[in-house]
């Protein structure tokens, strides 16, 4: 395993903490240890030409209109949070962003004018069937331990199971994947087109070493529903193209691929975060809204720092410096610790550092909690939305936090 150690910049990563909350201090931008070769680009979207309908070897028996709308909004940069085919805060926010960007009535509902605009993407189905790469069966999945001290002993804070990795790749949840694949087969599959795994094929799990203790074995990966080489139905997310030669950091390119995030992102001149509405908007130089995501921002103990700020840097796949002095809820016995990078780290895969000391915009280990939980003052997004935003902003981007 080759470890990349390029240092990009020194950032004062702060305000974000344990279990998807926030706090960090004196952060160095560095890369995580490179995992095994990932060929998940095999699962990239393959869209039909304009005016043509997608052809599927295993057609979805359910049209799933709400999930199809979420897929389109997600592709257009108006993130509905986790794609689950359900109405909710994140989907309403995504609709509001789409409506504002297209200068129609902002209602957060799929009214006639909105449906008419969205109709141009009716040839994009709600789901598609992909094959899980064989390499995923050799990856190391194991439970992330609780507490900073235990996490600091890990090499990476990676995915706990193949199921979790698959869900994040397609911007959804494990439960939704199970619904799309009843009895472990893609919805609509038959005995002739399902290409099932041979009977008795084991689920890939972390393999403890011969000398592993009982504790280590107890912390092995939870059993996965899905397996490497298996066909699965997933939400049909797109906008995942990695343009050749656009990413200098191979580890970051691998992260983008694993999150289904492409490199063709709009440039954002101004970011606005609204605490009461729970969203983040990005505007281009002309003042046009080009992206919108639901966020978690602050709490009664650590309120969002209202005002104008600037971006001092973007850290990709950052480690996390846990300083218990910065947390009101830290235990008296907690010690400072440096946690390794990974999608299940306290700040996820991205830290966007701000001129407000100890505060930033970042990812999370719990995407389903966005818009439904509190933070330690920072602005938290899903990992895939944080990765997209990282490709949009720069040190010239202005940031406004408003009530």
mmCIF file of N, CA and C in Angstrom, residues 97-173:
data_model
loop_
_atom_site.group_PDB
_atom_site.id
_atom_site.type_symbol
_atom_site.label_atom_id
_atom_site.label_comp_id
_atom_site.label_asym_id
_atom_site.label_seq_id
_atom_site.Cartn_x
_atom_site.Cartn_y
_atom_site.Cartn_z
ATOM 1 N N UNK A 97 -34.605 25.920 -4.467
ATOM 2 C CA UNK A 97 -33.415 26.377 -5.174
ATOM 3 C C UNK A 97 -33.581 26.285 -6.678
ATOM 4 N N UNK A 98 -34.138 25.180 -7.143
ATOM 5 C CA UNK A 98 -34.378 24.990 -8.577
ATOM 6 C C UNK A 98 -35.331 26.056 -9.095
ATOM 7 N N UNK A 99 -36.379 26.330 -8.347
ATOM 8 C CA UNK A 99 -37.370 27.330 -8.760
ATOM 9 C C UNK A 99 -36.770 28.732 -8.793
ATOM 10 N N UNK A 100 -35.985 29.077 -7.779
ATOM 11 C CA UNK A 100 -35.348 30.397 -7.764
ATOM 12 C C UNK A 100 -34.386 30.548 -8.939
ATOM 13 N N UNK A 101 -33.609 29.512 -9.209
ATOM 14 C CA UNK A 101 -32.640 29.574 -10.293
ATOM 15 C C UNK A 101 -33.311 29.741 -11.649
ATOM 16 N N UNK A 102 -34.534 29.221 -11.785
ATOM 17 C CA UNK A 102 -35.253 29.310 -13.056
ATOM 18 C C UNK A 102 -36.312 30.415 -13.043
ATOM 19 N N UNK A 103 -36.290 31.229 -11.998
ATOM 20 C CA UNK A 103 -37.126 32.430 -11.914
ATOM 21 C C UNK A 103 -38.609 32.124 -12.079
ATOM 22 N N UNK A 104 -39.065 31.092 -11.355
ATOM 23 C CA UNK A 104 -40.494 30.811 -11.268
ATOM 24 C C UNK A 104 -40.884 30.899 -9.798
ATOM 25 N N UNK A 105 -42.165 30.814 -9.501
ATOM 26 C CA UNK A 105 -42.633 30.948 -8.132
ATOM 27 C C UNK A 105 -41.930 29.956 -7.216
ATOM 28 N N UNK A 106 -41.383 30.460 -6.113
ATOM 29 C CA UNK A 106 -40.657 29.617 -5.156
ATOM 30 C C UNK A 106 -41.635 29.104 -4.111
ATOM 31 N N UNK A 107 -41.990 27.839 -4.235
ATOM 32 C CA UNK A 107 -42.973 27.246 -3.331
ATOM 33 C C UNK A 107 -42.431 26.037 -2.580
ATOM 34 N N UNK A 108 -41.375 25.423 -3.112
ATOM 35 C CA UNK A 108 -40.877 24.192 -2.512
ATOM 36 C C UNK A 108 -41.758 23.004 -2.808
ATOM 37 N N UNK A 109 -42.698 23.195 -3.745
ATOM 38 C CA UNK A 109 -43.607 22.120 -4.135
ATOM 39 C C UNK A 109 -43.495 21.866 -5.637
ATOM 40 N N UNK A 110 -43.834 20.667 -6.030
ATOM 41 C CA UNK A 110 -43.774 20.307 -7.448
ATOM 42 C C UNK A 110 -45.061 20.742 -8.143
ATOM 43 N N UNK A 111 -45.163 22.067 -8.364
ATOM 44 C CA UNK A 111 -46.351 22.605 -9.018
ATOM 45 C C UNK A 111 -46.238 22.451 -10.532
ATOM 46 N N UNK A 112 -47.238 22.921 -11.258
ATOM 47 C CA UNK A 112 -47.284 22.707 -12.705
ATOM 48 C C UNK A 112 -46.079 23.334 -13.419
ATOM 49 N N UNK A 113 -45.715 24.562 -13.029
ATOM 50 C CA UNK A 113 -44.582 25.224 -13.689
ATOM 51 C C UNK A 113 -43.283 24.465 -13.451
ATOM 52 N N UNK A 114 -43.127 23.940 -12.250
ATOM 53 C CA UNK A 114 -41.919 23.178 -11.924
ATOM 54 C C UNK A 114 -41.889 21.864 -12.692
ATOM 55 N N UNK A 115 -43.013 21.178 -12.749
ATOM 56 C CA UNK A 115 -43.086 19.922 -13.493
ATOM 57 C C UNK A 115 -42.761 20.143 -14.969
ATOM 58 N N UNK A 116 -43.223 21.263 -15.512
ATOM 59 C CA UNK A 116 -42.963 21.558 -16.919
ATOM 60 C C UNK A 116 -41.461 21.741 -17.162
ATOM 61 N N UNK A 117 -40.780 22.429 -16.252
ATOM 62 C CA UNK A 117 -39.334 22.609 -16.389
ATOM 63 C C UNK A 117 -38.584 21.293 -16.227
ATOM 64 N N UNK A 118 -39.004 20.499 -15.246
ATOM 65 C CA UNK A 118 -38.329 19.230 -14.979
ATOM 66 C C UNK A 118 -38.574 18.203 -16.083
ATOM 67 N N UNK A 119 -39.616 18.427 -16.899
ATOM 68 C CA UNK A 119 -39.981 17.459 -17.935
ATOM 69 C C UNK A 119 -38.884 17.259 -18.970
ATOM 70 N N UNK A 120 -37.983 18.233 -19.117
ATOM 71 C CA UNK A 120 -36.908 18.084 -20.101
ATOM 72 C C UNK A 120 -35.946 16.957 -19.736
ATOM 73 N N UNK A 121 -36.022 16.490 -18.471
ATOM 74 C CA UNK A 121 -35.174 15.375 -18.041
ATOM 75 C C UNK A 121 -35.994 14.117 -17.782
ATOM 76 N N UNK A 122 -37.143 14.006 -18.398
ATOM 77 C CA UNK A 122 -37.980 12.817 -18.214
ATOM 78 C C UNK A 122 -37.331 11.553 -18.761
ATOM 79 N N UNK A 123 -36.303 11.717 -19.608
ATOM 80 C CA UNK A 123 -35.626 10.527 -20.143
ATOM 81 C C UNK A 123 -34.569 9.996 -19.184
ATOM 82 N N UNK A 124 -34.409 10.647 -18.041
ATOM 83 C CA UNK A 124 -33.494 10.157 -17.014
ATOM 84 C C UNK A 124 -34.305 9.329 -16.021
ATOM 85 N N UNK A 125 -34.163 7.999 -16.002
ATOM 86 C CA UNK A 125 -34.966 7.184 -15.091
ATOM 87 C C UNK A 125 -34.550 7.381 -13.640
ATOM 88 N N UNK A 126 -35.424 7.006 -12.745
ATOM 89 C CA UNK A 126 -35.162 7.175 -11.316
ATOM 90 C C UNK A 126 -34.037 6.291 -10.822
ATOM 91 N N UNK A 127 -33.903 5.109 -11.416
ATOM 92 C CA UNK A 127 -32.899 4.146 -10.954
ATOM 93 C C UNK A 127 -32.152 3.544 -12.135
ATOM 94 N N UNK A 128 -31.069 2.890 -11.836
ATOM 95 C CA UNK A 128 -30.359 2.080 -12.819
ATOM 96 C C UNK A 128 -29.765 0.880 -12.098
ATOM 97 N N UNK A 129 -29.349 -0.110 -12.850
ATOM 98 C CA UNK A 129 -28.735 -1.314 -12.270
ATOM 99 C C UNK A 129 -27.243 -1.290 -12.572
ATOM 100 N N UNK A 130 -26.440 -1.502 -11.546
ATOM 101 C CA UNK A 130 -24.985 -1.520 -11.695
ATOM 102 C C UNK A 130 -24.457 -2.806 -11.075
ATOM 103 N N UNK A 131 -23.215 -3.126 -11.418
ATOM 104 C CA UNK A 131 -22.552 -4.264 -10.787
ATOM 105 C C UNK A 131 -21.506 -3.742 -9.809
ATOM 106 N N UNK A 132 -21.534 -4.210 -8.594
ATOM 107 C CA UNK A 132 -20.567 -3.789 -7.587
ATOM 108 C C UNK A 132 -19.186 -4.297 -7.982
ATOM 109 N N UNK A 133 -18.182 -3.432 -8.046
ATOM 110 C CA UNK A 133 -16.845 -3.852 -8.487
ATOM 111 C C UNK A 133 -16.279 -4.978 -7.620
ATOM 112 N N UNK A 134 -15.543 -5.873 -8.258
ATOM 113 C CA UNK A 134 -14.921 -6.976 -7.529
ATOM 114 C C UNK A 134 -13.957 -6.475 -6.461
ATOM 115 N N UNK A 135 -13.304 -5.342 -6.731
ATOM 116 C CA UNK A 135 -12.321 -4.823 -5.780
ATOM 117 C C UNK A 135 -12.940 -4.472 -4.433
ATOM 118 N N UNK A 136 -14.233 -4.192 -4.423
ATOM 119 C CA UNK A 136 -14.895 -3.846 -3.163
ATOM 120 C C UNK A 136 -14.897 -5.016 -2.189
ATOM 121 N N UNK A 137 -14.769 -6.222 -2.703
ATOM 122 C CA UNK A 137 -14.745 -7.403 -1.837
ATOM 123 C C UNK A 137 -13.453 -7.557 -1.070
ATOM 124 N N UNK A 138 -12.383 -6.875 -1.517
ATOM 125 C CA UNK A 138 -11.091 -6.976 -0.838
ATOM 126 C C UNK A 138 -10.824 -5.789 0.092
ATOM 127 N N UNK A 139 -11.737 -4.826 0.129
ATOM 128 C CA UNK A 139 -11.534 -3.641 0.964
ATOM 129 C C UNK A 139 -11.685 -3.989 2.445
ATOM 130 N N UNK A 140 -11.098 -3.157 3.280
ATOM 131 C CA UNK A 140 -11.147 -3.354 4.723
ATOM 132 C C UNK A 140 -12.323 -2.574 5.307
ATOM 133 N N UNK A 141 -13.340 -3.298 5.747
ATOM 134 C CA UNK A 141 -14.480 -2.675 6.400
ATOM 135 C C UNK A 141 -14.471 -3.092 7.865
ATOM 136 N N UNK A 142 -14.535 -2.133 8.755
ATOM 137 C CA UNK A 142 -14.637 -2.478 10.168
ATOM 138 C C UNK A 142 -15.275 -1.328 10.931
ATOM 139 N N UNK A 143 -15.823 -1.653 12.079
ATOM 140 C CA UNK A 143 -16.554 -0.683 12.893
ATOM 141 C C UNK A 143 -15.620 0.434 13.339
ATOM 142 N N UNK A 144 -16.094 1.667 13.210
ATOM 143 C CA UNK A 144 -15.351 2.811 13.725
ATOM 144 C C UNK A 144 -15.577 2.866 15.228
ATOM 145 N N UNK A 145 -14.519 2.822 16.024
ATOM 146 C CA UNK A 145 -14.703 2.813 17.482
ATOM 147 C C UNK A 145 -15.236 4.146 17.991
ATOM 148 N N UNK A 146 -15.830 4.120 19.160
ATOM 149 C CA UNK A 146 -16.346 5.335 19.780
ATOM 150 C C UNK A 146 -15.222 6.081 20.494
ATOM 151 N N UNK A 147 -15.292 7.402 20.460
ATOM 152 C CA UNK A 147 -14.353 8.219 21.211
ATOM 153 C C UNK A 147 -13.101 8.573 20.445
ATOM 154 N N UNK A 148 -12.594 9.787 20.714
ATOM 155 C CA UNK A 148 -11.426 10.288 19.995
ATOM 156 C C UNK A 148 -10.180 9.445 20.248
ATOM 157 N N UNK A 149 -9.976 9.011 21.475
ATOM 158 C CA UNK A 149 -8.773 8.256 21.804
ATOM 159 C C UNK A 149 -8.693 6.969 20.997
ATOM 160 N N UNK A 150 -9.807 6.257 20.898
ATOM 161 C CA UNK A 150 -9.819 5.006 20.139
ATOM 162 C C UNK A 150 -9.721 5.264 18.646
ATOM 163 N N UNK A 151 -10.392 6.309 18.171
ATOM 164 C CA UNK A 151 -10.346 6.624 16.742
ATOM 165 C C UNK A 151 -8.949 7.059 16.309
ATOM 166 N N UNK A 152 -8.225 7.717 17.200
ATOM 167 C CA UNK A 152 -6.877 8.179 16.875
ATOM 168 C C UNK A 152 -5.921 7.013 16.612
ATOM 169 N N UNK A 153 -6.248 5.836 17.095
ATOM 170 C CA UNK A 153 -5.401 4.660 16.893
ATOM 171 C C UNK A 153 -5.636 3.999 15.531
ATOM 172 N N UNK A 154 -6.695 4.425 14.835
ATOM 173 C CA UNK A 154 -7.020 3.857 13.531
ATOM 174 C C UNK A 154 -6.119 4.436 12.441
ATOM 175 N N UNK A 155 -5.983 3.711 11.338
ATOM 176 C CA UNK A 155 -5.246 4.216 10.176
ATOM 177 C C UNK A 155 -6.114 5.156 9.363
ATOM 178 N N UNK A 156 -7.363 4.780 9.153
ATOM 179 C CA UNK A 156 -8.353 5.619 8.479
ATOM 180 C C UNK A 156 -9.692 5.421 9.174
ATOM 181 N N UNK A 157 -10.587 6.376 8.998
ATOM 182 C CA UNK A 157 -11.957 6.237 9.502
ATOM 183 C C UNK A 157 -12.851 5.989 8.294
ATOM 184 N N UNK A 158 -12.724 4.774 7.764
ATOM 185 C CA UNK A 158 -13.400 4.427 6.521
ATOM 186 C C UNK A 158 -14.783 3.851 6.734
ATOM 187 N N UNK A 159 -15.329 3.303 5.655
ATOM 188 C CA UNK A 159 -16.681 2.751 5.712
ATOM 189 C C UNK A 159 -16.704 1.485 6.577
ATOM 190 N N UNK A 160 -17.797 1.334 7.308
ATOM 191 C CA UNK A 160 -17.927 0.178 8.194
ATOM 192 C C UNK A 160 -18.388 -1.070 7.455
ATOM 193 N N UNK A 161 -18.990 -0.898 6.294
ATOM 194 C CA UNK A 161 -19.479 -2.051 5.536
ATOM 195 C C UNK A 161 -19.563 -1.698 4.061
ATOM 196 N N UNK A 162 -19.638 -2.727 3.239
ATOM 197 C CA UNK A 162 -19.843 -2.511 1.805
ATOM 198 C C UNK A 162 -21.178 -1.820 1.574
ATOM 199 N N UNK A 163 -22.181 -2.162 2.369
ATOM 200 C CA UNK A 163 -23.497 -1.533 2.237
ATOM 201 C C UNK A 163 -23.408 -0.019 2.425
ATOM 202 N N UNK A 164 -22.697 0.415 3.465
ATOM 203 C CA UNK A 164 -22.563 1.844 3.736
ATOM 204 C C UNK A 164 -21.846 2.542 2.590
ATOM 205 N N UNK A 165 -20.812 1.910 2.079
ATOM 206 C CA UNK A 165 -20.053 2.474 0.957
ATOM 207 C C UNK A 165 -20.930 2.610 -0.274
ATOM 208 N N UNK A 166 -21.744 1.600 -0.550
ATOM 209 C CA UNK A 166 -22.630 1.620 -1.712
ATOM 210 C C UNK A 166 -23.680 2.714 -1.570
ATOM 211 N N UNK A 167 -24.229 2.866 -0.368
ATOM 212 C CA UNK A 167 -25.248 3.894 -0.136
ATOM 213 C C UNK A 167 -24.671 5.288 -0.363
ATOM 214 N N UNK A 168 -23.462 5.557 0.141
ATOM 215 C CA UNK A 168 -22.876 6.883 -0.034
ATOM 216 C C UNK A 168 -22.526 7.133 -1.500
ATOM 217 N N UNK A 169 -22.098 6.116 -2.208
ATOM 218 C CA UNK A 169 -21.771 6.267 -3.629
ATOM 219 C C UNK A 169 -22.975 6.737 -4.434
ATOM 220 N N UNK A 170 -24.183 6.332 -4.009
ATOM 221 C CA UNK A 170 -25.387 6.678 -4.757
ATOM 222 C C UNK A 170 -26.318 7.605 -3.979
ATOM 223 N N UNK A 171 -25.750 8.344 -3.012
ATOM 224 C CA UNK A 171 -26.439 9.437 -2.333
ATOM 225 C C UNK A 171 -27.745 8.983 -1.695
ATOM 226 N N UNK A 172 -27.688 7.839 -1.036
ATOM 227 C CA UNK A 172 -28.912 7.284 -0.467
ATOM 228 C C UNK A 172 -28.608 6.600 0.856
ATOM 229 N N UNK A 173 -29.507 5.744 1.309
ATOM 230 C CA UNK A 173 -29.320 5.016 2.561
ATOM 231 C C UNK A 173 -29.356 3.514 2.302
#
